[in-house]
PDB file of C-alpha atoms in Angstrom:
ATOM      1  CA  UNK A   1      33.014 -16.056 -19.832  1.00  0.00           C
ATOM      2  CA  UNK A   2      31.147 -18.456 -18.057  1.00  0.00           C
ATOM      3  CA  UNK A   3      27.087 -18.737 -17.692  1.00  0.00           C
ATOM      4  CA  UNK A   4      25.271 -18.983 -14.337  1.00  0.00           C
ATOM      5  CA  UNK A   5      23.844 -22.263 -13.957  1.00  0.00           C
ATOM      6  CA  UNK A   6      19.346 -21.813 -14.017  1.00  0.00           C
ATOM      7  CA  UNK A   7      18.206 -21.461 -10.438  1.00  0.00           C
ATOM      8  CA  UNK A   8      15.002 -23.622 -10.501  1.00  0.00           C
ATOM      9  CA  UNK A   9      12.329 -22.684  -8.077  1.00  0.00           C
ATOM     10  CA  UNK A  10       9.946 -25.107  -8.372  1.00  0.00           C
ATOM     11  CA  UNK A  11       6.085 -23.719  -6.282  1.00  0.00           C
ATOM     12  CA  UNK A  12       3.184 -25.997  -6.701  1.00  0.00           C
ATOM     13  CA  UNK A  13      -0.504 -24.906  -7.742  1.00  0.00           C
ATOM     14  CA  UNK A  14      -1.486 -26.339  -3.956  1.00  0.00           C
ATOM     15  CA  UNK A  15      -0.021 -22.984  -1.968  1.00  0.00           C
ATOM     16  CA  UNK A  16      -2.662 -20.727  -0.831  1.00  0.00           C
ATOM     17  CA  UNK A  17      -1.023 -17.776  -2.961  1.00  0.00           C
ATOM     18  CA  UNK A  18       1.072 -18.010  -6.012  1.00  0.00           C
ATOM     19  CA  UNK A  19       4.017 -15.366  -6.632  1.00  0.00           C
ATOM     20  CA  UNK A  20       2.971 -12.832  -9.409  1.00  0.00           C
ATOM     21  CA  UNK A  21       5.206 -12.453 -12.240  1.00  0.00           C
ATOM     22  CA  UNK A  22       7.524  -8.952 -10.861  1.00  0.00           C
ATOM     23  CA  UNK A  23       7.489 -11.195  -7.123  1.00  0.00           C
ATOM     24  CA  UNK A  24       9.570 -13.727  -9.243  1.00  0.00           C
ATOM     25  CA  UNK A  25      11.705 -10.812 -11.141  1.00  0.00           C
ATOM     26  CA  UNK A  26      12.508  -9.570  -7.993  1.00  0.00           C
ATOM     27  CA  UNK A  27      13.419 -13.556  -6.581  1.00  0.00           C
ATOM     28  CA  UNK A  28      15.449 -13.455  -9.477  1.00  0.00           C
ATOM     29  CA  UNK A  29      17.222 -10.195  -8.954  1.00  0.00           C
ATOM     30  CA  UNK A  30      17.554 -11.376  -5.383  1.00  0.00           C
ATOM     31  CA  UNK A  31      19.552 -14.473  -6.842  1.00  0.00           C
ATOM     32  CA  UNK A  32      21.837 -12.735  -8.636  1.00  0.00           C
ATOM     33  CA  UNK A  33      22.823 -10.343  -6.428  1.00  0.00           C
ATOM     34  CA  UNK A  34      23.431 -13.281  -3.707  1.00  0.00           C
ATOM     35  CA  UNK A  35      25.289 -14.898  -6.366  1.00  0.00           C
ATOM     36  CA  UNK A  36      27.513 -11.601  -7.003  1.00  0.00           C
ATOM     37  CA  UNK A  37      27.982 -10.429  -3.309  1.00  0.00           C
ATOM     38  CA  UNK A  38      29.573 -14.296  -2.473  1.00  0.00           C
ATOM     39  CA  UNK A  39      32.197 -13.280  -4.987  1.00  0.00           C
ATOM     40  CA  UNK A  40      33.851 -10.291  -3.490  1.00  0.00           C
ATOM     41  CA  UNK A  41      36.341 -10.555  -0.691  1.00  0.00           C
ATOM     42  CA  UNK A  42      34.987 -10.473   2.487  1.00  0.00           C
ATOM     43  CA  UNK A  43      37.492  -7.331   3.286  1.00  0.00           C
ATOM     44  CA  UNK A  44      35.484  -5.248   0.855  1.00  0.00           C
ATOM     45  CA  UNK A  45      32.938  -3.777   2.708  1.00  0.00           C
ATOM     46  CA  UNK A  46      32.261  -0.409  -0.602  1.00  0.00           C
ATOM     47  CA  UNK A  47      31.016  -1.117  -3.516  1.00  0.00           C
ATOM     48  CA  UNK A  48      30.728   0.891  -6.803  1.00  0.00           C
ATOM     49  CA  UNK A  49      27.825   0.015  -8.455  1.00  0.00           C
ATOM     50  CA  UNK A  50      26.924   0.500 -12.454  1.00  0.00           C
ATOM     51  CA  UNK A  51      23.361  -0.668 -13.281  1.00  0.00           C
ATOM     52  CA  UNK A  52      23.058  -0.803 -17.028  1.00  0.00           C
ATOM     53  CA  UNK A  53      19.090  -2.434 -17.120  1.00  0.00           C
ATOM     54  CA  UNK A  54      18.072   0.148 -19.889  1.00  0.00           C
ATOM     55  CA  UNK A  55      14.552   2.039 -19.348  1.00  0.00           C
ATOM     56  CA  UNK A  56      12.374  -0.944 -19.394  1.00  0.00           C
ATOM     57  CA  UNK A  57      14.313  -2.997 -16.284  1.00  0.00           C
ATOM     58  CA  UNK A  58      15.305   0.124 -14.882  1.00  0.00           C
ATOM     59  CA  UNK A  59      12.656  -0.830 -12.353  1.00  0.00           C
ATOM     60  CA  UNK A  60      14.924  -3.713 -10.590  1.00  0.00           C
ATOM     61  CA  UNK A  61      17.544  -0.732 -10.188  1.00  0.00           C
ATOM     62  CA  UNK A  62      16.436  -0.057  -6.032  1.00  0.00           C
ATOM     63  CA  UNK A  63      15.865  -3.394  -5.641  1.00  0.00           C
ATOM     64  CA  UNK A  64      19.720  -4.257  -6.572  1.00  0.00           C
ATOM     65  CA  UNK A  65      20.924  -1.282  -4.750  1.00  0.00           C
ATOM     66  CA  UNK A  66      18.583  -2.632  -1.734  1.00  0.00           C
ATOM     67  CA  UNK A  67      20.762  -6.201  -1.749  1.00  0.00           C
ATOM     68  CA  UNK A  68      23.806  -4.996  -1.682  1.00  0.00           C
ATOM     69  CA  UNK A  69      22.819  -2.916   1.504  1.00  0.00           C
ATOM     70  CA  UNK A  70      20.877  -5.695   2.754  1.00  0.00           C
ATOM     71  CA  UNK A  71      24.213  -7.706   2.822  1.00  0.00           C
ATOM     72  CA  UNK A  72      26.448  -5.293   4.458  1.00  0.00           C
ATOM     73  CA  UNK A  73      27.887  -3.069   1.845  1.00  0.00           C
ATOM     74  CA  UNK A  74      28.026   0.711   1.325  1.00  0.00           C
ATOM     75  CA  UNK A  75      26.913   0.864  -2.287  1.00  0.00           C
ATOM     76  CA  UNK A  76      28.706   3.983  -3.967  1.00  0.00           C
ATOM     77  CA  UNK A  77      27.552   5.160  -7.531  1.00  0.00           C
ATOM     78  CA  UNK A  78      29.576   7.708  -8.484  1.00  0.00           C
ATOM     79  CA  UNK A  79      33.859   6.906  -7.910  1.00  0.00           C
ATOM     80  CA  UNK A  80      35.180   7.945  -5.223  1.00  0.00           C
ATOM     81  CA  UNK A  81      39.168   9.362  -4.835  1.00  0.00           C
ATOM     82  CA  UNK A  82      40.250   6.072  -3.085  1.00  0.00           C
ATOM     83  CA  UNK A  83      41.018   3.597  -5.890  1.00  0.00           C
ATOM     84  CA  UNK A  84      40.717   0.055  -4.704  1.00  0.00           C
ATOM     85  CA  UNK A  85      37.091   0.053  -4.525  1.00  0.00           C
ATOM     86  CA  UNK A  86      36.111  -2.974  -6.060  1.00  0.00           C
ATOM     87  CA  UNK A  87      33.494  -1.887  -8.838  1.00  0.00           C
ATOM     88  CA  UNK A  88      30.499  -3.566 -10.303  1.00  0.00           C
ATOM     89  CA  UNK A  89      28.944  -3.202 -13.797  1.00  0.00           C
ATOM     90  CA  UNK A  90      25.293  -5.619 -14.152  1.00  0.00           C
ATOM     91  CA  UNK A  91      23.664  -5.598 -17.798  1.00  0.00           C
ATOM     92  CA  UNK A  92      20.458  -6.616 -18.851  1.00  0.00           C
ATOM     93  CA  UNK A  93      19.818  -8.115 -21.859  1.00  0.00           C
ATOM     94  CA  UNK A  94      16.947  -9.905 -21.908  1.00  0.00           C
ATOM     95  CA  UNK A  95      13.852 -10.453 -18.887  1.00  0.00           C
ATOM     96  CA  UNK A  96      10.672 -12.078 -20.026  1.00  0.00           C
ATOM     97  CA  UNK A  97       7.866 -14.351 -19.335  1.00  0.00           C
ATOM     98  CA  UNK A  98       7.284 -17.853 -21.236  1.00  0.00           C
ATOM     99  CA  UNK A  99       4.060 -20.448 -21.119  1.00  0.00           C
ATOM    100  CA  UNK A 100       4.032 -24.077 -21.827  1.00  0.00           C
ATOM    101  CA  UNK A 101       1.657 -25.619 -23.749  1.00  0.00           C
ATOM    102  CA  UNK A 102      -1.862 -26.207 -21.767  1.00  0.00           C
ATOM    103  CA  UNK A 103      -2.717 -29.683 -20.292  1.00  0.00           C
ATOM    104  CA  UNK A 104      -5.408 -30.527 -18.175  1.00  0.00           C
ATOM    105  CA  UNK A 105      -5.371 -31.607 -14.697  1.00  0.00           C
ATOM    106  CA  UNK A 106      -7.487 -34.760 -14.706  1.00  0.00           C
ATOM    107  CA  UNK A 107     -10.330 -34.928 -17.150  1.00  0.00           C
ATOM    108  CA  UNK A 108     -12.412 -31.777 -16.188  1.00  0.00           C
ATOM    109  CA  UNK A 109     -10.023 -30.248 -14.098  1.00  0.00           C
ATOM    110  CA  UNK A 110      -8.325 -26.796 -15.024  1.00  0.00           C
ATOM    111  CA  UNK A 111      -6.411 -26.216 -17.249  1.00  0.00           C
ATOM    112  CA  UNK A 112      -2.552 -25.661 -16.115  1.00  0.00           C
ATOM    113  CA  UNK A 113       0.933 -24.663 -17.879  1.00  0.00           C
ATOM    114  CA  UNK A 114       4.982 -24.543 -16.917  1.00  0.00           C
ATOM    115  CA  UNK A 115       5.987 -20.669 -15.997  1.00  0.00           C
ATOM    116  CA  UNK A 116       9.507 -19.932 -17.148  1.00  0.00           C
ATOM    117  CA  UNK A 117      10.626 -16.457 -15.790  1.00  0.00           C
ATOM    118  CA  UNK A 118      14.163 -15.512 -16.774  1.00  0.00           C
ATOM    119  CA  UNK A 119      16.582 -12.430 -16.587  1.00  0.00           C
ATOM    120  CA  UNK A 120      19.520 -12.662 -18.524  1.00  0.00           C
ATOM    121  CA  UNK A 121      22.898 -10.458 -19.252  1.00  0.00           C
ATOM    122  CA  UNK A 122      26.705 -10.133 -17.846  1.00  0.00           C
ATOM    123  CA  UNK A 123      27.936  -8.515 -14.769  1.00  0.00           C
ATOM    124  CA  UNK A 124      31.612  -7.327 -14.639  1.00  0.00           C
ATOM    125  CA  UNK A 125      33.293  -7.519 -11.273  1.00  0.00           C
ATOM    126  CA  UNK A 126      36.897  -6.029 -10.600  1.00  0.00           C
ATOM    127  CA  UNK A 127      37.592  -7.779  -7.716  1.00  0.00           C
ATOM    128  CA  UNK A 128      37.982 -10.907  -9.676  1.00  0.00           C
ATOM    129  CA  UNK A 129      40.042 -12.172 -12.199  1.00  0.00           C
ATOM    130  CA  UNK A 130      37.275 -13.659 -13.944  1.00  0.00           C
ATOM    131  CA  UNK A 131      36.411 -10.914 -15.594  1.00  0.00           C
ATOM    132  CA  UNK A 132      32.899 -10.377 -17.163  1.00  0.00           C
ATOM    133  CA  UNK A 133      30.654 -12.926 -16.504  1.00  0.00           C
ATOM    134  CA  UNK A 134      27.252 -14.209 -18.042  1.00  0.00           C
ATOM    135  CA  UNK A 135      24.077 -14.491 -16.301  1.00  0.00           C
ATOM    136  CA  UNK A 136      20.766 -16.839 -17.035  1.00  0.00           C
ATOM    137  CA  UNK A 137      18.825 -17.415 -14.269  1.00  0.00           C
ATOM    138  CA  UNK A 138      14.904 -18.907 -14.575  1.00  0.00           C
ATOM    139  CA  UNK A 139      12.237 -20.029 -12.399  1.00  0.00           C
ATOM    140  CA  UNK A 140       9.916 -22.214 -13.889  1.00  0.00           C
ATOM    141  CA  UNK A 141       6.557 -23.428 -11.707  1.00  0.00           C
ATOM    142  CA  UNK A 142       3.083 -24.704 -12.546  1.00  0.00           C
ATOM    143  CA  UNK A 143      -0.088 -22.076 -12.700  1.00  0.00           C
ATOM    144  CA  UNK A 144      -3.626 -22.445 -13.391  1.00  0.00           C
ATOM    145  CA  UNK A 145      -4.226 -21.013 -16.726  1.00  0.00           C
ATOM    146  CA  UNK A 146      -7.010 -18.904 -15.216  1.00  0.00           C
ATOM    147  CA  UNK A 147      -4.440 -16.871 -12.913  1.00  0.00           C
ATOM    148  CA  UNK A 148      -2.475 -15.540 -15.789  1.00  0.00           C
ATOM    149  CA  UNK A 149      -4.006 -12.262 -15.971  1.00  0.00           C
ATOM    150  CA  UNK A 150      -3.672 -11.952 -12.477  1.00  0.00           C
ATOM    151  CA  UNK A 151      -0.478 -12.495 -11.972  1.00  0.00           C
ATOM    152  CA  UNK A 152       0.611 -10.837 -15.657  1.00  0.00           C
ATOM    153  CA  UNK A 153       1.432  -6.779 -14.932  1.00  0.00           C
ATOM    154  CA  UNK A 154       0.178  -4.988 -17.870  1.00  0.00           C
ATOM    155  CA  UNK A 155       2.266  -1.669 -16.604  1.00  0.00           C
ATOM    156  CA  UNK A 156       5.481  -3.868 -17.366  1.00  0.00           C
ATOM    157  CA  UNK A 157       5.132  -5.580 -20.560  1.00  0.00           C
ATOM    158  CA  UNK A 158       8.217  -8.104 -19.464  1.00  0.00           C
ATOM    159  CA  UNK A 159       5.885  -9.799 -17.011  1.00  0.00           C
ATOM    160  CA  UNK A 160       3.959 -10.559 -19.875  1.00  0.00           C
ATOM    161  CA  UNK A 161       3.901 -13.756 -22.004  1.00  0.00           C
ATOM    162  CA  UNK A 162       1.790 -15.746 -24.950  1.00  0.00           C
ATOM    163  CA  UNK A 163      -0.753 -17.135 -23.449  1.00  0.00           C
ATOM    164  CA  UNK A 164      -0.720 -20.447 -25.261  1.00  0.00           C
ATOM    165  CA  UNK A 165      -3.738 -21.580 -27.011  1.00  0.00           C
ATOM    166  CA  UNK A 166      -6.262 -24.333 -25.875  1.00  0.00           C
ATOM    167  CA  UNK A 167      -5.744 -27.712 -27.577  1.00  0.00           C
ATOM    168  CA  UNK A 168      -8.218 -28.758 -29.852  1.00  0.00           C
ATOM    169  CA  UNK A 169      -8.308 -32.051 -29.253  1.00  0.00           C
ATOM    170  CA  UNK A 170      -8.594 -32.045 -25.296  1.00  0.00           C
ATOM    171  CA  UNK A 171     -12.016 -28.992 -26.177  1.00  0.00           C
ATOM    172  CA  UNK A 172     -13.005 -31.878 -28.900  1.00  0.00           C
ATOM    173  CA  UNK A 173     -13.217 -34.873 -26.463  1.00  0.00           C
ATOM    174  CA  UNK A 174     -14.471 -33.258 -23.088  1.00  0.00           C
ATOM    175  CA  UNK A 175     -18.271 -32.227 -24.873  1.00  0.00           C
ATOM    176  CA  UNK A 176     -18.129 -35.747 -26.834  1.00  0.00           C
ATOM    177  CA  UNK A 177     -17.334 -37.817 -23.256  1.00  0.00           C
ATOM    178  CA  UNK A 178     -20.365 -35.932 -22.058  1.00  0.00           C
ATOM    179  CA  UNK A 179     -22.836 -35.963 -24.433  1.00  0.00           C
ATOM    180  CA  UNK A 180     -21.793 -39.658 -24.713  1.00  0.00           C
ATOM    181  CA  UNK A 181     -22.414 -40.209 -20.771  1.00  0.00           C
ATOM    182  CA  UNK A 182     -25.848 -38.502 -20.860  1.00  0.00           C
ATOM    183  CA  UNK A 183     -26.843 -40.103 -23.778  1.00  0.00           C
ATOM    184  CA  UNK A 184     -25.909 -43.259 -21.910  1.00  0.00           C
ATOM    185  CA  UNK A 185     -27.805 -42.118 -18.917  1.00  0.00           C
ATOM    186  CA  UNK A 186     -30.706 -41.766 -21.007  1.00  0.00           C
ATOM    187  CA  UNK A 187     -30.797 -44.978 -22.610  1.00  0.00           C
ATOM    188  CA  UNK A 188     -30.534 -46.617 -19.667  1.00  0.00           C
ATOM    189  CA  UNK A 189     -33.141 -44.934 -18.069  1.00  0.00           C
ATOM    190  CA  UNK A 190     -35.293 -45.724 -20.591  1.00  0.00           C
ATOM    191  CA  UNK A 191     -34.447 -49.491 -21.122  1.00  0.00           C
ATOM    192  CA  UNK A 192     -34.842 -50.343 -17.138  1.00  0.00           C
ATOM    193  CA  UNK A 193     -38.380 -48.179 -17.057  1.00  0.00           C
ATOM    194  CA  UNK A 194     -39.232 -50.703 -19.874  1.00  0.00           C
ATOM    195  CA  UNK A 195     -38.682 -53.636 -18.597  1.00  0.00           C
TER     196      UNK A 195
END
């Protein structure tokens, strides 16, 4: 068994509109199936596809379905009398959403984190002799800690994640810096009116 190496998509805060949590699921499903459909001989034109995603992924199931098509193949699900149909069997095991720690961008700017997204399981081709293989892809980008409920689904729990907590220290220091800077404003105002 061998893993999929992470596919890394890297987005910046800058874009005009950030992908929302099932956009990257379905990236990631996208992936995968590229990643399975470079595998089969180029001959093979049928399919039979087994989607094992259980009731709470069973939502990528027509987008799967829909990349196969997209990429030229007849997708069959039930097996048909001819026998050398090569034959495909994706599991999920795991999809989920996880947040970095917060950090601030520049003193009083807002406050951002790392988005991991990841879908992981095993796909078993026939067509190869590889057998079953394992599957971890991620995407991991940078989002304004603000956006998170926007871009969170609350119909699909998986798009979910802990929203991490806001340091203490960074809360601590941004009142102190300016009470300290009015205060100084004040005390200079007052000391040049004197004189």
């Amino acid at each position: 068994m061998r893993a999929l190496p992470f596919v890394l998509i890297l987005n910046s805060i800058v874009l005009s509109q950030t992908k929302t949590n099932l956009e990257v699921f379905y990236t990631l499903n996208d992936s995968l199936v590229k990643n399975i459909v470079s595998e089969i001989p180029e001959n093979q034109k049928t399919v039979l596809l087994n989607l094992n995603l259980g009731k709470k992924y069973s939502l990528f199931s027509n987008r799967i379905k829909n990349g196969f098509i997209k990429s030229g193949f007849k997708v069959l699900e039930q097996p048909p009398d001819e026998l050398n149909i090569p034959e495909v069997n994706i599991v999920y095991e795991e999809a989920g959403v996880n947040y970095s720690e917060m950090e601030r961008e520049g003193w009083f700017g807002d406050y951002i984190t790392l988005r991991k997204i990841f879908i992981k399981g095993n796909y078993l081709q026939t067509f190869s002799e590889k057998g079953m293989n394992e599957f971890n892809i991620a995407a991991v980008d940078t989002i304004k800690v603000d956006d998170i409920g926007k871009l969170e689904n609350s119909s699909f729990p998986f798009t979910q994640g802990e929203v991490p907590a806001e340091p203490f220290l960074s809360s601590l220091i941004e009142p102190v810096i300016a009470i300290g800077v009015a205060a100084a404003a004040v005390i200079l105002f007052f000391s040049i009116r004197s004189k």
